[in-house]
Short mmCIF file of C-alpha atoms and ligand atoms in Angstrom, two decimals:
data_model
loop_
_atom_site.label_atom_id
_atom_site.label_comp_id
_atom_site.label_asym_id
_atom_site.label_seq_id
_atom_site.Cartn_x
_atom_site.Cartn_y
_atom_site.Cartn_z
CA MET A 1480 -176.30 123.26 -38.92
CA ARG A 1481 -177.92 119.85 -38.31
CA CYS A 1482 -175.32 117.15 -37.68
CA LEU A 1483 -175.38 113.43 -37.03
CA VAL A 1484 -172.45 111.84 -35.21
CA THR A 1485 -172.08 108.06 -35.29
CA GLY A 1486 -170.00 106.88 -32.33
CA GLY A 1487 -170.92 110.13 -30.57
CA ALA A 1488 -170.94 108.51 -27.11
CA GLY A 1489 -167.28 107.52 -27.46
CA PHE A 1490 -164.04 109.29 -26.60
CA ILE A 1491 -163.54 111.44 -29.72
CA GLY A 1492 -167.22 111.51 -30.70
CA SER A 1493 -168.44 112.97 -27.41
CA ASN A 1494 -165.76 115.69 -27.51
CA LEU A 1495 -166.95 116.51 -31.05
CA VAL A 1496 -170.61 116.55 -29.98
CA ASP A 1497 -169.83 119.08 -27.21
CA ALA A 1498 -168.03 121.33 -29.72
CA LEU A 1499 -170.93 121.15 -32.21
CA LEU A 1500 -173.45 122.06 -29.51
CA ALA A 1501 -171.22 124.90 -28.28
CA ARG A 1502 -171.37 126.52 -31.72
CA GLY A 1503 -175.17 126.14 -31.85
CA ASP A 1504 -175.57 123.07 -34.08
CA GLY A 1505 -178.36 120.53 -33.68
CA VAL A 1506 -176.89 117.10 -32.95
CA THR A 1507 -178.18 113.55 -33.28
CA VAL A 1508 -175.92 110.84 -31.88
CA VAL A 1509 -176.11 107.30 -33.24
CA ASP A 1510 -174.33 104.84 -30.96
CA ASP A 1511 -174.88 101.31 -29.63
CA LEU A 1512 -172.99 102.14 -26.40
CA SER A 1513 -170.73 99.11 -26.90
CA THR A 1514 -167.59 101.03 -25.91
CA GLY A 1515 -169.15 104.49 -25.66
CA ARG A 1516 -170.70 105.67 -22.42
CA LEU A 1517 -173.89 107.54 -21.61
CA ASP A 1518 -171.82 109.50 -19.05
CA ASN A 1519 -169.82 111.05 -21.89
CA LEU A 1520 -173.05 112.62 -23.19
CA GLY A 1521 -174.33 113.95 -19.86
CA SER A 1522 -174.02 117.65 -20.67
CA ALA A 1523 -174.76 117.12 -24.38
CA LEU A 1524 -178.15 115.48 -23.72
CA ALA A 1525 -178.98 118.24 -21.24
CA ALA A 1526 -178.09 120.78 -23.97
CA GLY A 1527 -180.54 119.22 -26.43
CA ALA A 1528 -178.57 116.52 -28.28
CA GLU A 1529 -180.60 113.46 -29.20
CA LEU A 1530 -179.29 109.91 -28.75
CA VAL A 1531 -180.52 107.12 -31.01
CA GLU A 1532 -179.25 103.84 -29.62
CA LEU A 1533 -178.64 101.41 -32.46
CA ASP A 1534 -176.04 99.20 -34.07
CA ILE A 1535 -174.87 100.51 -37.46
CA ARG A 1536 -174.90 96.92 -38.72
CA ASP A 1537 -178.73 97.12 -38.55
CA ARG A 1538 -179.59 98.78 -41.85
CA GLU A 1539 -183.25 99.67 -41.46
CA PRO A 1540 -183.13 101.36 -38.04
CA LEU A 1541 -180.04 103.25 -39.22
CA GLU A 1542 -181.84 104.44 -42.37
CA ARG A 1543 -184.81 105.59 -40.29
CA ALA A 1544 -182.54 107.49 -37.88
CA VAL A 1545 -180.65 109.26 -40.69
CA ALA A 1546 -183.87 110.14 -42.53
CA ALA A 1547 -185.47 111.51 -39.34
CA ALA A 1548 -182.42 113.59 -38.44
CA ALA A 1549 -182.01 114.92 -42.02
CA PRO A 1550 -178.48 116.09 -41.24
CA GLU A 1551 -176.44 118.48 -43.37
CA THR A 1552 -173.26 116.71 -42.21
CA ILE A 1553 -172.61 113.21 -40.92
CA PHE A 1554 -169.49 112.58 -38.87
CA HIS A 1555 -168.85 108.84 -39.03
CA LEU A 1556 -166.87 107.70 -35.99
CA ALA A 1557 -168.66 104.51 -34.91
CA ALA A 1558 -166.20 101.65 -35.28
CA GLN A 1559 -164.59 98.58 -33.82
CA ILE A 1560 -161.31 100.27 -32.74
CA ASP A 1561 -159.42 97.48 -30.98
CA VAL A 1562 -156.48 96.41 -33.18
CA ARG A 1563 -155.88 93.18 -31.27
CA ARG A 1564 -159.54 92.22 -31.41
CA SER A 1565 -159.43 92.83 -35.18
CA VAL A 1566 -156.55 90.34 -35.43
CA ALA A 1567 -158.44 87.78 -33.34
CA ASP A 1568 -161.73 88.24 -35.23
CA PRO A 1569 -161.28 90.01 -38.59
CA ALA A 1570 -164.83 89.28 -39.76
CA PHE A 1571 -166.33 90.94 -36.68
CA ASP A 1572 -164.13 94.00 -37.25
CA ALA A 1573 -165.17 94.14 -40.92
CA SER A 1574 -168.85 93.69 -40.11
CA ILE A 1575 -168.82 97.02 -38.26
CA ASN A 1576 -166.08 98.98 -40.01
CA VAL A 1577 -166.94 97.91 -43.56
CA GLY A 1578 -170.54 96.64 -43.40
CA GLY A 1579 -171.64 99.38 -41.00
CA THR A 1580 -169.96 102.03 -43.16
CA ALA A 1581 -171.72 100.69 -46.28
CA ASN A 1582 -175.05 100.85 -44.40
CA LEU A 1583 -174.35 104.43 -43.38
CA LEU A 1584 -173.42 105.46 -46.92
CA GLU A 1585 -176.67 103.99 -48.25
CA ALA A 1586 -178.67 105.76 -45.54
CA ALA A 1587 -176.86 109.03 -46.36
CA ARG A 1588 -177.50 108.64 -50.09
CA ARG A 1589 -181.21 107.99 -49.57
CA ALA A 1590 -181.54 110.98 -47.22
CA GLU A 1591 -179.49 113.13 -49.64
CA VAL A 1592 -176.97 114.11 -46.97
CA PRO A 1593 -174.60 116.62 -48.59
CA ARG A 1594 -171.38 116.02 -46.61
CA LEU A 1595 -169.63 113.18 -44.76
CA VAL A 1596 -166.57 113.28 -42.52
CA PHE A 1597 -165.00 109.87 -41.87
CA ALA A 1598 -162.67 109.07 -38.95
CA SER A 1599 -159.95 107.04 -40.66
CA THR A 1600 -156.56 106.16 -39.25
CA GLY A 1601 -153.12 107.60 -39.90
CA GLY A 1602 -151.51 105.27 -37.37
CA ALA A 1603 -152.71 101.98 -38.87
CA ILE A 1604 -153.27 102.59 -42.59
CA TYR A 1605 -149.74 103.27 -43.83
CA GLY A 1606 -148.11 100.25 -42.20
CA GLU A 1607 -144.52 100.36 -40.96
CA GLY A 1608 -142.87 103.78 -41.11
CA ASP A 1609 -139.38 102.56 -40.23
CA GLY A 1610 -137.15 102.81 -43.30
CA ARG A 1611 -139.45 105.36 -44.98
CA GLN A 1612 -139.15 109.13 -45.17
CA LEU A 1613 -141.13 110.35 -42.12
CA PRO A 1614 -143.53 112.04 -41.66
CA LEU A 1615 -145.67 110.26 -44.25
CA ALA A 1616 -147.85 112.27 -46.64
CA GLU A 1617 -151.27 111.12 -47.93
CA THR A 1618 -149.62 110.28 -51.26
CA GLU A 1619 -147.55 107.50 -49.62
CA PRO A 1620 -148.70 103.95 -50.42
CA VAL A 1621 -150.99 102.46 -47.79
CA ALA A 1622 -150.05 99.01 -46.45
CA PRO A 1623 -152.02 98.20 -43.29
CA LEU A 1624 -150.62 95.56 -40.93
CA SER A 1625 -153.89 94.68 -39.18
CA PRO A 1626 -157.49 93.87 -40.11
CA TYR A 1627 -158.42 97.14 -38.34
CA GLY A 1628 -156.17 99.19 -40.66
CA GLN A 1629 -157.50 97.20 -43.61
CA SER A 1630 -161.15 97.78 -42.69
CA LYS A 1631 -160.50 101.53 -42.35
CA GLN A 1632 -158.90 101.53 -45.81
CA ALA A 1633 -161.97 99.70 -47.13
CA GLY A 1634 -164.15 102.39 -45.51
CA GLU A 1635 -162.16 105.09 -47.31
CA LEU A 1636 -162.58 103.24 -50.62
CA TYR A 1637 -166.36 102.96 -50.10
CA LEU A 1638 -166.52 106.70 -49.48
CA SER A 1639 -164.65 107.41 -52.69
CA LEU A 1640 -166.90 104.91 -54.54
CA TYR A 1641 -170.01 106.78 -53.35
CA GLU A 1642 -168.41 109.99 -54.51
CA ARG A 1643 -167.92 108.54 -58.02
CA LEU A 1644 -171.31 106.82 -58.19
CA TYR A 1645 -173.55 109.38 -56.55
CA GLY A 1646 -171.46 112.52 -56.00
CA THR A 1647 -171.64 112.14 -52.18
CA SER A 1648 -169.09 114.66 -50.88
CA SER A 1649 -166.75 113.21 -48.26
CA VAL A 1650 -163.40 113.63 -46.57
CA CYS A 1651 -161.39 110.94 -44.74
CA LEU A 1652 -159.42 112.24 -41.79
CA ARG A 1653 -156.46 109.97 -41.08
CA LEU A 1654 -156.04 110.54 -37.37
CA GLY A 1655 -152.77 110.01 -35.52
CA ASN A 1656 -152.81 108.46 -32.02
CA VAL A 1657 -155.51 110.52 -30.36
CA TYR A 1658 -155.41 111.15 -26.60
CA GLY A 1659 -157.17 113.35 -24.08
CA PRO A 1660 -160.11 113.53 -21.65
CA ARG A 1661 -162.67 110.67 -21.79
CA GLN A 1662 -160.34 108.12 -23.39
CA ASP A 1663 -160.92 104.84 -21.60
CA PRO A 1664 -157.84 104.01 -19.47
CA LEU A 1665 -158.97 100.40 -19.10
CA GLY A 1666 -158.54 97.59 -21.58
CA GLU A 1667 -156.99 98.13 -24.99
CA ALA A 1668 -157.05 101.91 -24.99
CA GLY A 1669 -154.33 104.26 -26.14
CA VAL A 1670 -151.09 104.16 -24.21
CA ILE A 1671 -151.50 107.70 -22.85
CA ALA A 1672 -154.88 106.90 -21.29
CA ILE A 1673 -153.44 103.73 -19.77
CA PHE A 1674 -150.35 105.50 -18.40
CA CYS A 1675 -152.39 108.43 -17.00
CA GLY A 1676 -154.74 105.97 -15.29
CA LEU A 1677 -151.77 104.12 -13.77
CA LEU A 1678 -150.16 107.35 -12.65
CA ARG A 1679 -153.36 108.35 -10.84
CA SER A 1680 -153.74 104.93 -9.16
CA GLY A 1681 -150.06 104.69 -8.17
CA GLY A 1682 -149.29 101.87 -10.63
CA ARG A 1683 -146.24 101.37 -12.82
CA PRO A 1684 -146.30 101.51 -16.63
CA THR A 1685 -145.52 98.42 -18.70
CA VAL A 1686 -143.26 99.15 -21.64
CA TYR A 1687 -143.14 96.49 -24.38
CA GLY A 1688 -139.76 95.94 -26.00
CA ASP A 1689 -137.20 98.73 -25.73
CA GLY A 1690 -139.79 101.54 -25.52
CA LEU A 1691 -138.35 103.25 -28.58
CA GLN A 1692 -141.46 102.67 -30.71
CA THR A 1693 -142.71 106.03 -31.97
CA ARG A 1694 -146.20 107.36 -32.60
CA ASP A 1695 -147.77 110.66 -33.67
CA TYR A 1696 -149.78 111.71 -30.60
CA ILE A 1697 -152.50 114.26 -31.27
CA TYR A 1698 -154.70 115.94 -28.66
CA VAL A 1699 -158.45 115.32 -28.98
CA GLY A 1700 -159.27 119.06 -29.03
CA ASP A 1701 -157.10 119.43 -32.12
CA VAL A 1702 -158.83 116.46 -33.77
CA VAL A 1703 -162.21 118.07 -33.09
CA SER A 1704 -161.10 121.36 -34.67
CA ALA A 1705 -159.87 119.42 -37.74
CA MET A 1706 -163.26 117.70 -38.00
CA LEU A 1707 -165.12 121.03 -37.85
CA ALA A 1708 -162.81 122.55 -40.47
CA ALA A 1709 -163.16 119.49 -42.73
CA ALA A 1710 -166.96 119.52 -42.47
CA GLY A 1711 -167.14 123.16 -43.53
CA SER A 1712 -164.76 122.71 -46.49
CA GLU A 1713 -165.00 121.18 -49.94
CA VAL A 1714 -161.85 119.12 -49.37
CA ARG A 1715 -162.19 115.51 -50.54
CA GLY A 1716 -160.20 112.32 -50.02
CA PRO A 1717 -157.62 111.53 -47.34
CA VAL A 1718 -156.22 114.20 -45.02
CA ASN A 1719 -153.68 113.49 -42.27
CA VAL A 1720 -154.53 114.86 -38.84
CA GLY A 1721 -151.36 114.60 -36.81
CA THR A 1722 -148.42 116.64 -35.62
CA GLY A 1723 -145.60 115.28 -37.81
CA VAL A 1724 -143.67 114.75 -34.56
CA GLU A 1725 -142.40 111.32 -33.46
CA THR A 1726 -142.59 110.55 -29.74
CA ASP A 1727 -141.35 107.30 -28.24
CA VAL A 1728 -142.85 105.46 -25.28
CA LEU A 1729 -139.94 106.19 -22.92
CA ALA A 1730 -140.31 109.91 -23.64
CA LEU A 1731 -143.99 109.65 -22.70
CA VAL A 1732 -143.13 107.95 -19.42
CA SER A 1733 -140.59 110.62 -18.48
CA ALA A 1734 -142.90 113.49 -19.53
CA LEU A 1735 -145.63 112.07 -17.26
CA ALA A 1736 -143.19 111.52 -14.38
CA GLU A 1737 -142.03 115.12 -14.71
CA LEU A 1738 -145.58 116.52 -14.84
CA SER A 1739 -146.74 114.58 -11.80
CA GLY A 1740 -143.52 115.03 -9.81
CA SER A 1741 -143.74 111.38 -8.75
CA ALA A 1742 -141.70 108.27 -9.53
CA PHE A 1743 -143.08 106.45 -12.57
CA GLU A 1744 -140.63 103.63 -13.17
CA PRO A 1745 -141.44 101.47 -16.19
CA ARG A 1746 -141.60 97.70 -16.06
CA PHE A 1747 -140.25 96.15 -19.28
CA ALA A 1748 -142.03 93.27 -21.05
CA PRO A 1749 -141.22 91.36 -24.27
CA PRO A 1750 -142.07 93.20 -27.51
CA ARG A 1751 -145.53 92.62 -28.94
CA THR A 1752 -145.63 91.07 -32.37
CA GLY A 1753 -147.25 92.95 -35.21
CA GLU A 1754 -146.65 96.37 -33.69
CA VAL A 1755 -145.50 99.18 -35.94
CA GLN A 1756 -142.04 100.37 -34.86
CA ARG A 1757 -142.16 103.95 -36.15
CA ILE A 1758 -144.91 106.19 -37.53
CA THR A 1759 -145.64 109.87 -37.87
CA ILE A 1760 -147.88 111.63 -40.40
CA ASP A 1761 -147.41 114.88 -42.27
CA PRO A 1762 -150.18 117.45 -41.61
CA ALA A 1763 -149.16 119.71 -44.55
CA ARG A 1764 -152.36 119.08 -46.55
CA ALA A 1765 -154.58 119.94 -43.57
CA ARG A 1766 -152.54 123.09 -43.01
CA ALA A 1767 -152.76 124.19 -46.65
CA GLU A 1768 -156.35 123.20 -47.45
CA LEU A 1769 -158.18 123.32 -44.12
CA ASP A 1770 -156.11 126.09 -42.52
CA TRP A 1771 -155.73 123.69 -39.58
CA ARG A 1772 -152.74 123.08 -37.38
CA PRO A 1773 -152.30 121.25 -34.08
CA GLU A 1774 -152.31 123.81 -31.27
CA THR A 1775 -151.74 121.63 -28.21
CA ALA A 1776 -148.16 120.68 -27.35
CA LEU A 1777 -147.73 117.21 -25.85
CA ALA A 1778 -146.86 118.49 -22.34
CA GLU A 1779 -149.99 120.68 -22.30
CA GLY A 1780 -152.18 117.87 -23.62
CA LEU A 1781 -150.83 115.45 -21.02
CA GLU A 1782 -151.54 117.97 -18.29
CA LEU A 1783 -155.14 118.44 -19.50
CA THR A 1784 -155.59 114.67 -19.66
CA LEU A 1785 -154.24 114.10 -16.15
CA ALA A 1786 -156.37 116.94 -14.79
CA SER A 1787 -159.50 115.31 -16.22
CA LEU A 1788 -159.03 112.09 -14.24
N1 NAD B 1233 -158.44 106.94 -30.65
C1 NAD B 1233 -157.56 106.97 -31.64
O1 NAD B 1233 -156.35 107.12 -31.42
C2 NAD B 1233 -158.03 106.88 -33.07
C3 NAD B 1233 -157.06 106.95 -34.08
C4 NAD B 1233 -157.47 106.87 -35.41
C5 NAD B 1233 -158.82 106.73 -35.72
N2 NAD B 1233 -159.73 106.65 -34.71
C6 NAD B 1233 -161.13 106.48 -35.10
O2 NAD B 1233 -161.93 107.45 -34.44
C7 NAD B 1233 -163.22 106.92 -34.17
C8 NAD B 1233 -163.58 107.09 -32.70
O3 NAD B 1233 -162.63 106.38 -31.90
P1 NAD B 1233 -162.55 106.53 -30.31
O4 NAD B 1233 -161.12 106.47 -29.95
O5 NAD B 1233 -163.39 107.69 -29.87
O6 NAD B 1233 -163.20 105.14 -29.86
P2 NAD B 1233 -164.48 104.82 -28.94
O7 NAD B 1233 -164.52 103.34 -28.79
O8 NAD B 1233 -164.47 105.65 -27.71
O9 NAD B 1233 -165.66 105.30 -29.89
C9 NAD B 1233 -166.30 104.47 -30.82
C10 NAD B 1233 -167.80 104.63 -30.62
O10 NAD B 1233 -168.49 103.85 -31.59
C11 NAD B 1233 -169.54 103.12 -30.94
N3 NAD B 1233 -169.78 101.91 -31.72
C12 NAD B 1233 -168.94 100.85 -31.86
N4 NAD B 1233 -169.52 99.92 -32.63
C13 NAD B 1233 -170.73 100.39 -32.98
C14 NAD B 1233 -171.81 99.86 -33.77
N5 NAD B 1233 -171.73 98.66 -34.34
N6 NAD B 1233 -172.92 100.63 -33.92
C15 NAD B 1233 -173.02 101.85 -33.33
N7 NAD B 1233 -172.05 102.38 -32.57
C16 NAD B 1233 -170.92 101.66 -32.40
C17 NAD B 1233 -169.02 102.86 -29.55
O11 NAD B 1233 -170.05 102.58 -28.61
C18 NAD B 1233 -168.27 104.15 -29.24
O12 NAD B 1233 -169.12 105.12 -28.67
C19 NAD B 1233 -163.17 105.45 -34.62
O13 NAD B 1233 -163.72 105.37 -35.92
C20 NAD B 1233 -161.70 105.14 -34.65
O14 NAD B 1233 -161.38 104.12 -35.57
C21 NAD B 1233 -159.37 106.72 -33.40
#
């Protein structure tokens, strides 16, 4: 199959690209390398993947790239992913996550691309889970608490609009908190990447508030298998890709300390405003309709992540 992966030089995208190549697909990566890295594509480029370096906000180059690749499936992962940056500059976030997505949909329509898989968010689209029946199903109301969550919801709505207007077949995977090899441990990355980086460099983890905030951590290999299953299915609309399991920050710290056999004493800092206190998402639809389930337990995933550093 011919595939195009936007954001393919990033953490999740490059893991997906490797899996597509391993099953014999032809792959074109579209990425502006803003947070993605050429390093992530080292083996993929050697195995025949093509990289087109462009910004998805630039409509014409994007249309040319999609037309030239003539993909059977587009995986749309390119995005502004930093929640705090989205709060500081909502219009910038929207320009990529909404404007860029609209550009991609137009390019896909013109090139008559039959199937789109969109990387949406399960962690930021539903809003606060505390006080609700967890894990949350796709039928739960969405109520994002950040411009990032809002722009992802807008992306989902554009996909469903294109389905109504033009019959473009698409599925929106609402990913939990993804972790694993190639996640950037610097800057505003996921907490597991940051903690693993600190563990390797002998640092101490900072825990904001009481450390009892929960998330639904999902290993990147499981996210990739969900993306492959979704691409090959007829399933439409939102699908949660998570474990349904709540894990708090203190549990992460002790799991990492246990795995490494070294002291990993947290430093406590004041709580961060605007953070969701509890969230976990129900993967029942993915199980029933994609025959997908998460296969990597947290301890195993943490071990694989640490080993990759
Ligand atoms: N990591 C998570 O926990 C998580 C959770 C839910 C959803 N997602 C979604 O999954 C996707 C991939 O996230 P990731 O964690 O791999 O992040 P990442 O930053 O590693 O990947 C994003 C990629 O998009 C590229 N990109 C950014 N802006 C671009 C633009 N304007 N034009 C072209 N390319 C651009 C970056 O260079 C990067 O390679 C994103 O859509 C993100 O919103 C991630």
